[in-house]
Short mmCIF file of C-alpha atoms in Angstrom, two decimals:
data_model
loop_
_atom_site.label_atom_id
_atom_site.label_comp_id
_atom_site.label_asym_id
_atom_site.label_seq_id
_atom_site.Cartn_x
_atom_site.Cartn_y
_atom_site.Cartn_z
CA UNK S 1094 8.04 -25.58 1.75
CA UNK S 1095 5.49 -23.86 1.87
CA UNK S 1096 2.78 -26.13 0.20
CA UNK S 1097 4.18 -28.71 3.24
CA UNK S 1098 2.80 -26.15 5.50
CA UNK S 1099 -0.39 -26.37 3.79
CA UNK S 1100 -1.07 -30.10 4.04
CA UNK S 1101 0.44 -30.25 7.61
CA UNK S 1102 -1.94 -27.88 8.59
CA UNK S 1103 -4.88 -29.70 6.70
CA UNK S 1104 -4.01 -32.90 8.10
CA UNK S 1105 -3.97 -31.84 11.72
CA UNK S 1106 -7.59 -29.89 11.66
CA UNK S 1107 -9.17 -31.61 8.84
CA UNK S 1108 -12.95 -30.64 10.04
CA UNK S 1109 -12.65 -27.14 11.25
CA UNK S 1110 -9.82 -24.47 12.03
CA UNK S 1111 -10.60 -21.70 13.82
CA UNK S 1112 -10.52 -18.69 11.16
CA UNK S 1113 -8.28 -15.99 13.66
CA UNK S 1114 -5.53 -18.60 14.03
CA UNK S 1115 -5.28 -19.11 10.07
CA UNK S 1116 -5.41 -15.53 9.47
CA UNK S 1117 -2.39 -14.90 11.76
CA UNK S 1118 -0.53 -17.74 9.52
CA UNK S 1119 -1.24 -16.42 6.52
CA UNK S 1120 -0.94 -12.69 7.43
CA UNK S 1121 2.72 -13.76 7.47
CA UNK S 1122 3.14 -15.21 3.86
CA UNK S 1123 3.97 -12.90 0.41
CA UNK S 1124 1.24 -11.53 -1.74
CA UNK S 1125 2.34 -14.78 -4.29
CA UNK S 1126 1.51 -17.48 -1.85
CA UNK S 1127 -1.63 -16.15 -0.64
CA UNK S 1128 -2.66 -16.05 -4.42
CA UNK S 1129 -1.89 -19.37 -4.63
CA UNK S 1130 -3.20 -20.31 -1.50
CA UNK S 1131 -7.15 -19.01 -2.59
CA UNK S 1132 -6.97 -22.11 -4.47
CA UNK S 1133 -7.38 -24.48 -1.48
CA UNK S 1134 -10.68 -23.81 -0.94
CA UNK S 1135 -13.69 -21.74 -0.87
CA UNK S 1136 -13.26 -20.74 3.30
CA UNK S 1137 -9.20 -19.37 2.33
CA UNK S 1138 -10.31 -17.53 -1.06
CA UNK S 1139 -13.05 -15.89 1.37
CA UNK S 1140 -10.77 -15.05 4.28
CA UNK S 1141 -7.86 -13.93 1.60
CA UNK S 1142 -10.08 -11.82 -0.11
CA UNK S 1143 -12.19 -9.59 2.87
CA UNK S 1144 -10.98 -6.36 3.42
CA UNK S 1145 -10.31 -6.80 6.91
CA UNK S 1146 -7.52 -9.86 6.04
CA UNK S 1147 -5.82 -7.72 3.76
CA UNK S 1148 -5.50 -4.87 6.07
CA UNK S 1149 -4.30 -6.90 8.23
CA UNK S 1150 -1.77 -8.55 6.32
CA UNK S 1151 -0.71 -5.10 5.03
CA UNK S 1152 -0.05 -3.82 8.36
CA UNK S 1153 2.23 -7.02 9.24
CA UNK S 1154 3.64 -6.63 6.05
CA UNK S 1155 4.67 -2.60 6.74
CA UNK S 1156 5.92 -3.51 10.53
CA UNK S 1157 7.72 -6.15 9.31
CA UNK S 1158 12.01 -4.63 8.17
CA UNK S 1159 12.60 -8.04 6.48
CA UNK S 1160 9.50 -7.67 4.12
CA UNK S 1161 10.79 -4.71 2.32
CA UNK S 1162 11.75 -4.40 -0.80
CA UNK S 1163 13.65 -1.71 -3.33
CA UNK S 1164 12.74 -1.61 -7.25
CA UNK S 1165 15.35 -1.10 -9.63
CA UNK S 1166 15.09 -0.85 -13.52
CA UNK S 1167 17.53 -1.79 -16.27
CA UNK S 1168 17.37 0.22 -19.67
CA UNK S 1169 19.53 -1.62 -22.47
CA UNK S 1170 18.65 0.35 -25.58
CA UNK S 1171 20.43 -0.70 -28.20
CA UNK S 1172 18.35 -3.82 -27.54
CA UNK S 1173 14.80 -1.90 -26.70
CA UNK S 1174 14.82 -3.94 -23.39
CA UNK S 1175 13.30 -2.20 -20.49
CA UNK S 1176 13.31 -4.48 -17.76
CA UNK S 1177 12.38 -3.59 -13.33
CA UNK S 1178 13.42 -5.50 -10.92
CA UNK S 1179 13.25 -5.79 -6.78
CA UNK S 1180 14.99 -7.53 -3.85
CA UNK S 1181 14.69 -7.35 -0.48
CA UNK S 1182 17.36 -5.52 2.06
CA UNK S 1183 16.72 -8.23 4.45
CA UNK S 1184 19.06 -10.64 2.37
CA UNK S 1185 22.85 -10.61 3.14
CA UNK S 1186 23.24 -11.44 -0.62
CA UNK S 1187 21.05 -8.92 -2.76
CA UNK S 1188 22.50 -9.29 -5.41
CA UNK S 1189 21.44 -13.53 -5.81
CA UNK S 1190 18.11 -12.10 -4.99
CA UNK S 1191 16.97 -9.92 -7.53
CA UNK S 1192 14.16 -10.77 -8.85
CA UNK S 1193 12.50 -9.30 -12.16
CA UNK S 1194 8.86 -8.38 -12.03
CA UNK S 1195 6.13 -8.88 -14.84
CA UNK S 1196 5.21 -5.99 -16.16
CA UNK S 1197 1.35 -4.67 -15.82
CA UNK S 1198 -0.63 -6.40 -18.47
CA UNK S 1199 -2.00 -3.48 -20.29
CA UNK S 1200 1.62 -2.13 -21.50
CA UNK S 1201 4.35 -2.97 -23.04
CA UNK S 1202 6.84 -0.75 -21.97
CA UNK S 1203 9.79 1.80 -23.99
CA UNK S 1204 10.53 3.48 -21.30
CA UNK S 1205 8.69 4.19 -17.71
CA UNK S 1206 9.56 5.86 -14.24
CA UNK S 1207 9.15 4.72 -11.39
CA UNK S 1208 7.96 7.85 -8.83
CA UNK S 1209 6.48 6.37 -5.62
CA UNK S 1210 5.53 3.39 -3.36
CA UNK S 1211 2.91 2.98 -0.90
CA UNK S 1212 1.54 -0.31 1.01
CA UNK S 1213 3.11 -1.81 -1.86
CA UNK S 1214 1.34 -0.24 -4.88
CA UNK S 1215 3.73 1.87 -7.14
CA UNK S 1216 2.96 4.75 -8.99
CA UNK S 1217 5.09 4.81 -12.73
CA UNK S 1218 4.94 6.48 -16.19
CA UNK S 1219 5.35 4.34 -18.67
CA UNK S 1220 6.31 5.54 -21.93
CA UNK S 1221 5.05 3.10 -24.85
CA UNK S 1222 6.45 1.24 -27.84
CA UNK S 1223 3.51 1.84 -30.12
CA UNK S 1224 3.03 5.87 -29.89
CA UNK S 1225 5.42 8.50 -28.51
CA UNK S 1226 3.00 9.21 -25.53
CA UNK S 1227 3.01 8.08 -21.88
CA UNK S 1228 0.29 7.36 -19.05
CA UNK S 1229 0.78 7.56 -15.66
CA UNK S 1230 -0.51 3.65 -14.04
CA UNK S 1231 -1.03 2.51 -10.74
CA UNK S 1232 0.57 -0.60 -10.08
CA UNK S 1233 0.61 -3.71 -7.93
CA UNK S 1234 3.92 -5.60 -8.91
CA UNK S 1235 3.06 -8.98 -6.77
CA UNK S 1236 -0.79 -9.15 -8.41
CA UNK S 1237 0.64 -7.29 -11.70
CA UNK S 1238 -3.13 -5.46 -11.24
CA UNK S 1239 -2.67 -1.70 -12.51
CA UNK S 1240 -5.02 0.62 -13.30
CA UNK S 1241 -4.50 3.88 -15.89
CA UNK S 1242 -4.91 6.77 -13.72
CA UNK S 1243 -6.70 10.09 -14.63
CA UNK S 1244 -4.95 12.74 -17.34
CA UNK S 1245 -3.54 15.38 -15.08
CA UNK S 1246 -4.92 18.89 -15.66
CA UNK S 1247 -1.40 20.76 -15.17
CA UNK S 1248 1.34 21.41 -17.98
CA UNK S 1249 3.69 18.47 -18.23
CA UNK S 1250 6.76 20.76 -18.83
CA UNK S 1251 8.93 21.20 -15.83
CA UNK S 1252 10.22 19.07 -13.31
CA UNK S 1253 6.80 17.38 -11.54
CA UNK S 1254 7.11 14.68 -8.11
CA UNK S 1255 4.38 12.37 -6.89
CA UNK S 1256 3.36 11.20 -3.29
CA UNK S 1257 0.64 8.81 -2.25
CA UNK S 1258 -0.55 8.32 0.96
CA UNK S 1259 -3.83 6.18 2.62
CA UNK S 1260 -6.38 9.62 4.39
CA UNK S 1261 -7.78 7.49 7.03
CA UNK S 1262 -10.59 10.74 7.70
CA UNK S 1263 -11.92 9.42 4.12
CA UNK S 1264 -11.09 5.75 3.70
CA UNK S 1265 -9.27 6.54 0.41
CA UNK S 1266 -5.67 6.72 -1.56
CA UNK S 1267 -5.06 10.22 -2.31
CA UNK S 1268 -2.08 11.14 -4.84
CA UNK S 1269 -0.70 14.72 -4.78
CA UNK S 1270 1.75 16.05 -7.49
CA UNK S 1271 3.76 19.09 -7.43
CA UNK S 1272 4.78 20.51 -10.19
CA UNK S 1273 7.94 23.64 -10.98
CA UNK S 1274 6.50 24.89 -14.39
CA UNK S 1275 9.52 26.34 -16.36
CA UNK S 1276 6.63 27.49 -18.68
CA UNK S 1277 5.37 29.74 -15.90
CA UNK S 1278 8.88 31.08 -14.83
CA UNK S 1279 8.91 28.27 -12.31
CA UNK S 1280 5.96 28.76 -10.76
CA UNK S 1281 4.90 26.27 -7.80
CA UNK S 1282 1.70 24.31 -8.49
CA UNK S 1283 -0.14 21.49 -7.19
CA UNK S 1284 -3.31 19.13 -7.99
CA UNK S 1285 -4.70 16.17 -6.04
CA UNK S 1286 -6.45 12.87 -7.03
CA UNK S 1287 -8.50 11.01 -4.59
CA UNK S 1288 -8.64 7.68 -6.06
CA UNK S 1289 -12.35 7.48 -5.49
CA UNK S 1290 -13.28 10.75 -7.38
CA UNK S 1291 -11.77 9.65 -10.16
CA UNK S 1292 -10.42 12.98 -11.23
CA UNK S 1293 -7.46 15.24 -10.68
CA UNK S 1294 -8.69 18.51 -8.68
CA UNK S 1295 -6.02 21.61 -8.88
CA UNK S 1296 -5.07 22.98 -5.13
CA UNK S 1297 -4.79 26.23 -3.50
CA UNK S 1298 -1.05 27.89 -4.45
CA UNK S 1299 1.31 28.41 -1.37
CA UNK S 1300 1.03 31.93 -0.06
CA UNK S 1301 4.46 32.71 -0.14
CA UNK S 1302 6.23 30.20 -1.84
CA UNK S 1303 7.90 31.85 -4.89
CA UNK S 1304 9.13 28.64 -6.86
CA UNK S 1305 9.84 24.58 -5.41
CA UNK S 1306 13.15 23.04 -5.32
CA UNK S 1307 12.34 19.61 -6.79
CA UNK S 1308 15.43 18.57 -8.72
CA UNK S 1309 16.77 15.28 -7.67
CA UNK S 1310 13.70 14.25 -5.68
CA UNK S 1311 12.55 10.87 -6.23
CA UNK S 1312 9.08 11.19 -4.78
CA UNK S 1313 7.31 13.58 -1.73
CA UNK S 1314 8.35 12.73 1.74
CA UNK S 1315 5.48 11.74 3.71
CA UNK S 1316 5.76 11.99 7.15
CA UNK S 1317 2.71 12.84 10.53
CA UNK S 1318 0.36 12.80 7.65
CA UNK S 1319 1.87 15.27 5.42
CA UNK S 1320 3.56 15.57 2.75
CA UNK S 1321 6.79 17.54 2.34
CA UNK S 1322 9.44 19.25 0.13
CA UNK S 1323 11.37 21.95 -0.38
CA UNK S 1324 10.15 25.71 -1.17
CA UNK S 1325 11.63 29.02 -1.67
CA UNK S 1326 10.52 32.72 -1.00
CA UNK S 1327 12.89 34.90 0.87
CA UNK S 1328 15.13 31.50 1.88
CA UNK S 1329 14.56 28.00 1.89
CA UNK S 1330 12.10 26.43 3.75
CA UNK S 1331 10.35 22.81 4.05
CA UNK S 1332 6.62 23.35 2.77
CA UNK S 1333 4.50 20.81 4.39
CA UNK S 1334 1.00 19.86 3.08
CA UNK S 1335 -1.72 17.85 5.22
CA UNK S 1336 -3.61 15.20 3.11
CA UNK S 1337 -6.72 15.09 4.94
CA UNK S 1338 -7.02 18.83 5.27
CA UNK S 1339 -5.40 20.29 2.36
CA UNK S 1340 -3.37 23.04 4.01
CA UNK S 1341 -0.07 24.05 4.24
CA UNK S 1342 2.50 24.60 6.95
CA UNK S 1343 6.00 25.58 6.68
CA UNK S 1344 9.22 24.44 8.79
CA UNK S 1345 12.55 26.22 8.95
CA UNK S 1346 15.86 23.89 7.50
CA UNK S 1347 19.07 23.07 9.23
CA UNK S 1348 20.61 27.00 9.56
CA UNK S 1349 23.45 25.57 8.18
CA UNK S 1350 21.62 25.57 4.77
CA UNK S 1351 18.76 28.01 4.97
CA UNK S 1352 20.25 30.98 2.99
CA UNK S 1353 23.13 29.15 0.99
CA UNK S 1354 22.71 28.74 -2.84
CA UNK S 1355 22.73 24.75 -2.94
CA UNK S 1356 20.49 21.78 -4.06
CA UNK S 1357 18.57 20.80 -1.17
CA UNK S 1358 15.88 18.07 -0.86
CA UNK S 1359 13.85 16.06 2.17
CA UNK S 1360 12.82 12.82 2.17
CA UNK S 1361 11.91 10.16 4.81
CA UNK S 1362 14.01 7.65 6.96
CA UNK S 1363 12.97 5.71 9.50
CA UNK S 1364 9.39 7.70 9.87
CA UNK S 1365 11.59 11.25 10.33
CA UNK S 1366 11.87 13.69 7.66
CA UNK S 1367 15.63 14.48 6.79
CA UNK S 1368 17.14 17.05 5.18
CA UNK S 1369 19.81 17.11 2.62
CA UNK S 1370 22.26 19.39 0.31
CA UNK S 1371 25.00 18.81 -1.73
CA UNK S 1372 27.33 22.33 -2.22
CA UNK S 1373 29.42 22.79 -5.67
CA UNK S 1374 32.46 24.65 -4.34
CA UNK S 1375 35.87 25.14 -6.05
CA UNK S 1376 35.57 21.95 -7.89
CA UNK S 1377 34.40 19.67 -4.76
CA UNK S 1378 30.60 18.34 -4.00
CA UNK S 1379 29.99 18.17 -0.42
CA UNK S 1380 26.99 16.36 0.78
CA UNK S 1381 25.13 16.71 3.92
CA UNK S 1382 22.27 14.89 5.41
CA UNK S 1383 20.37 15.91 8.82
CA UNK S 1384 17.63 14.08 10.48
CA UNK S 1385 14.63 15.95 12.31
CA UNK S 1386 14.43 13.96 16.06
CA UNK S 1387 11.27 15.99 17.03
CA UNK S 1388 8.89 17.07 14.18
CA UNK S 1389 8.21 20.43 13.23
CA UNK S 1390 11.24 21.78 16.09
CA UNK S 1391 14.01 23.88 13.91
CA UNK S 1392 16.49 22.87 17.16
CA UNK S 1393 16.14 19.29 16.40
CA UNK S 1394 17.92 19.12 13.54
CA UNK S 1395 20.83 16.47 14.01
CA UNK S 1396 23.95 15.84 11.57
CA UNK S 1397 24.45 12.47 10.18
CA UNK S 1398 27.12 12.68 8.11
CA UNK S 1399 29.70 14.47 6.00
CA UNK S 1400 30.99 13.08 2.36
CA UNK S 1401 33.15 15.50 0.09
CA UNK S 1402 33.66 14.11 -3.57
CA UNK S 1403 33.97 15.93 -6.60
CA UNK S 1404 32.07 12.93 -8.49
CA UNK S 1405 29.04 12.19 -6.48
CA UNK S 1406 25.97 14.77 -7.43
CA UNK S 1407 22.37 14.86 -7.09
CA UNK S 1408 22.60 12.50 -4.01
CA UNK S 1409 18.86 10.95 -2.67
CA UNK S 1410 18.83 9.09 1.14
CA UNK S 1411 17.02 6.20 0.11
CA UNK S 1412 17.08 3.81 3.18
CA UNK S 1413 18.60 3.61 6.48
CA UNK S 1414 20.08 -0.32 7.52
CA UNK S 1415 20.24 -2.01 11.11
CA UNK S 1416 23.72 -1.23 11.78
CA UNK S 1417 22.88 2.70 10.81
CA UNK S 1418 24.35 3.34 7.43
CA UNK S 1419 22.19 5.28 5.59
CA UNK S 1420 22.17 3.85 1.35
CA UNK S 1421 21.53 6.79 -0.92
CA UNK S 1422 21.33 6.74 -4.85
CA UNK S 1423 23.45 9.55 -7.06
CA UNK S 1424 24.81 10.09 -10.19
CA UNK S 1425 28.61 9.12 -9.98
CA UNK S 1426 30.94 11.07 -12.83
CA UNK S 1427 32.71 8.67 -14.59
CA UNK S 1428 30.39 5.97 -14.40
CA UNK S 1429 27.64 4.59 -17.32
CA UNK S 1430 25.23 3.76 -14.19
CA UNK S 1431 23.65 5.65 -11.46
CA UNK S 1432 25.55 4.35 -8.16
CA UNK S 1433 24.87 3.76 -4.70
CA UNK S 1434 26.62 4.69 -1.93
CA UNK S 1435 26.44 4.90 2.12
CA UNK S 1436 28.63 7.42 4.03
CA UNK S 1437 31.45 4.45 4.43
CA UNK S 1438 31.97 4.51 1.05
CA UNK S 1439 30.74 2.47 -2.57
CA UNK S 1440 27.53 0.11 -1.92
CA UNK S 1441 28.55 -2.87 -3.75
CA UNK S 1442 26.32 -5.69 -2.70
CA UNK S 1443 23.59 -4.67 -5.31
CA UNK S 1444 24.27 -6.07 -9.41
CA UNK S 1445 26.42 -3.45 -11.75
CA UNK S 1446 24.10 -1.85 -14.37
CA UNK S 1447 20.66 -1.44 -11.97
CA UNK S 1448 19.24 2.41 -11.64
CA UNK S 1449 16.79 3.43 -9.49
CA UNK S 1450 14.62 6.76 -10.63
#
């Protein structure tokens, strides 16, 4: 179909068409046309390839609900098959459209976790076949480009989560990984990488953060060009750090779970940080998920929903769909697979057997 495009549109402006008007075509296509597309001729490869074109088709791309996509992975290791896959939430039928994606060139995977996604690169450990060692890539699945990214300069014991984020003050990626140190008696730390430096740079500790809360996180929330997550001192409190100026800021929790002993995460939904806990009580695990309307405002806070089940723990908000039902990942009791769920009950439209880390 879409090579019929392609010749229409040669055959109706054979001497000249006006650059803008192609641009807005192909801003539209997926990452795997357009590479096919640099092949018509020297005037596309030069308009795919400037930076302006593939901002612009990156900002379509992140406006546009029905281009997104969710990765899963598959481990089968009684057959040493480790195998990630996509689809897009657009489709009525995700489960015909899973797709499985070619793995980056330079590895050939045991193992690997996936921790974050931004503009469409992914940042993942892979654990390899040939050494028991791992590297941390960063990965384009639709060019299968990667690149190995710096050795980090913090311990590797402990629970660690990544976020990346575009600083527009600087023109760069920046990654920023927090890590709960059991070797340190949990002690909170951080370090940065700015893609351009090349090198991971340790920051200033929280002032009165006494240890982070990171179990069950999937990756920082990002959100008014900060990152966030959860820290503890005297109670619990969302630690927020800026990107482009490196500081931290602080923001109270629902006070429905501020001073309870529970596991409590944030993430982002819809461009609005949320907040989330799941309470062990009496043999019952009662998750809770709130939504921040106005940034940064305590009073804000608003309830989504309610789900007691002794089986579901460790729940993650993942995505939030049209008609409002929020799709969050957990570990189900009784179960071989991780599961999905929204607050109306078992998501079953995605294939038995996918996990998402």
């Amino acid at each position: 179909m879409l090579m019929e495009i392609v010749d229409q549109l040669n055959q109706a402006m054979p001497v000249h068409f006006q650059e803008d008007i192609l641009a807005n075509i192909l801003c539209r296509l997926p990452v795997r046309s357009l590479l096919r597309f640099k092949c018509v001729s020297k005037l596309w490869k030069t308009l795919i390839d400037e930076p302006n074109f593939r901002m612009k088709h990156l900002n379509h791309a992140k406006n546009d609900k029905n281009s997104q996509n969710f990765l899963f992975y598959q481990l089968r290791p009684m057959e040493a098959i480790f195998s990630i896959y996509c689809c897009p939430f657009s489709s009525a039928t995700l489960a015909e459209d899973v797709r499985e994606l070619d793995f980056p060139l330079i590895v050939e995977p045991r193992f690997c976790q996936v921790y974050c996604c931004c503009d469409s690169l992914v940042i993942i450990t892979v654990y390899d076949n040939l050494a028991e060692c791992h590297r941390l890539l960063l990965w384009n699945p639709s060019t299968r480009e990667s690149i190995v990214l710096p050795t980090t300069k913090l311990s590797l014991n402990g629970i660690c989560c990544l976020g990346m984020s575009f600083d527009s003050n600087t023109g760069e990626y920046k990654i920023l990984r927090i890590l709960e140190d059991r070797n340190q008696g949990r002690k909170a730390r951080g370090e940065i990488l700015a893609l351009k430096s090349g090198f991971w740079r340790k920051i200033d500790e929280h002032p009165d953060v006494f240890q982070y809360i990171l179990l069950g996180m999937h990756s920082l929330a990002y959100i008014q060009g900060a990152f966030h997550w959860v820290g503890f001192s005297r109670n619990y409190f969302v630690v927020s750090f800026n990107i482009s100026h490196e500081v931290y800021g602080e923001i109270p929790l629902p006070e429905q779970i501020s001073m309870s002993y529970i596991d409590i995460g944030v993430s982002e939904l819809e461009g609005m940080l949320c907040a989330y806990s799941n309470v062990h009580h009496q043999g019952e695990n009662t998750f809770k998920l709130w939504m921040m309307k106005d940034y940064g405002v305590q009073e804000s806070w608003n309830a989504l929903f309610c789900i007691t089940d002794p089986n579901i723990d460790i729940p993650v908000p993942k995505y939030v769909f049209a008609n409002g039902e929020v799709l969050f990942w957990c570990i189900y009791y009784g179960r071989a697979e991780n599961s999905y769920w929204t607050q109306n009950g078992p998501f079953t439209l995605l294939p038995q057997g996918l996990r998402q880390n």
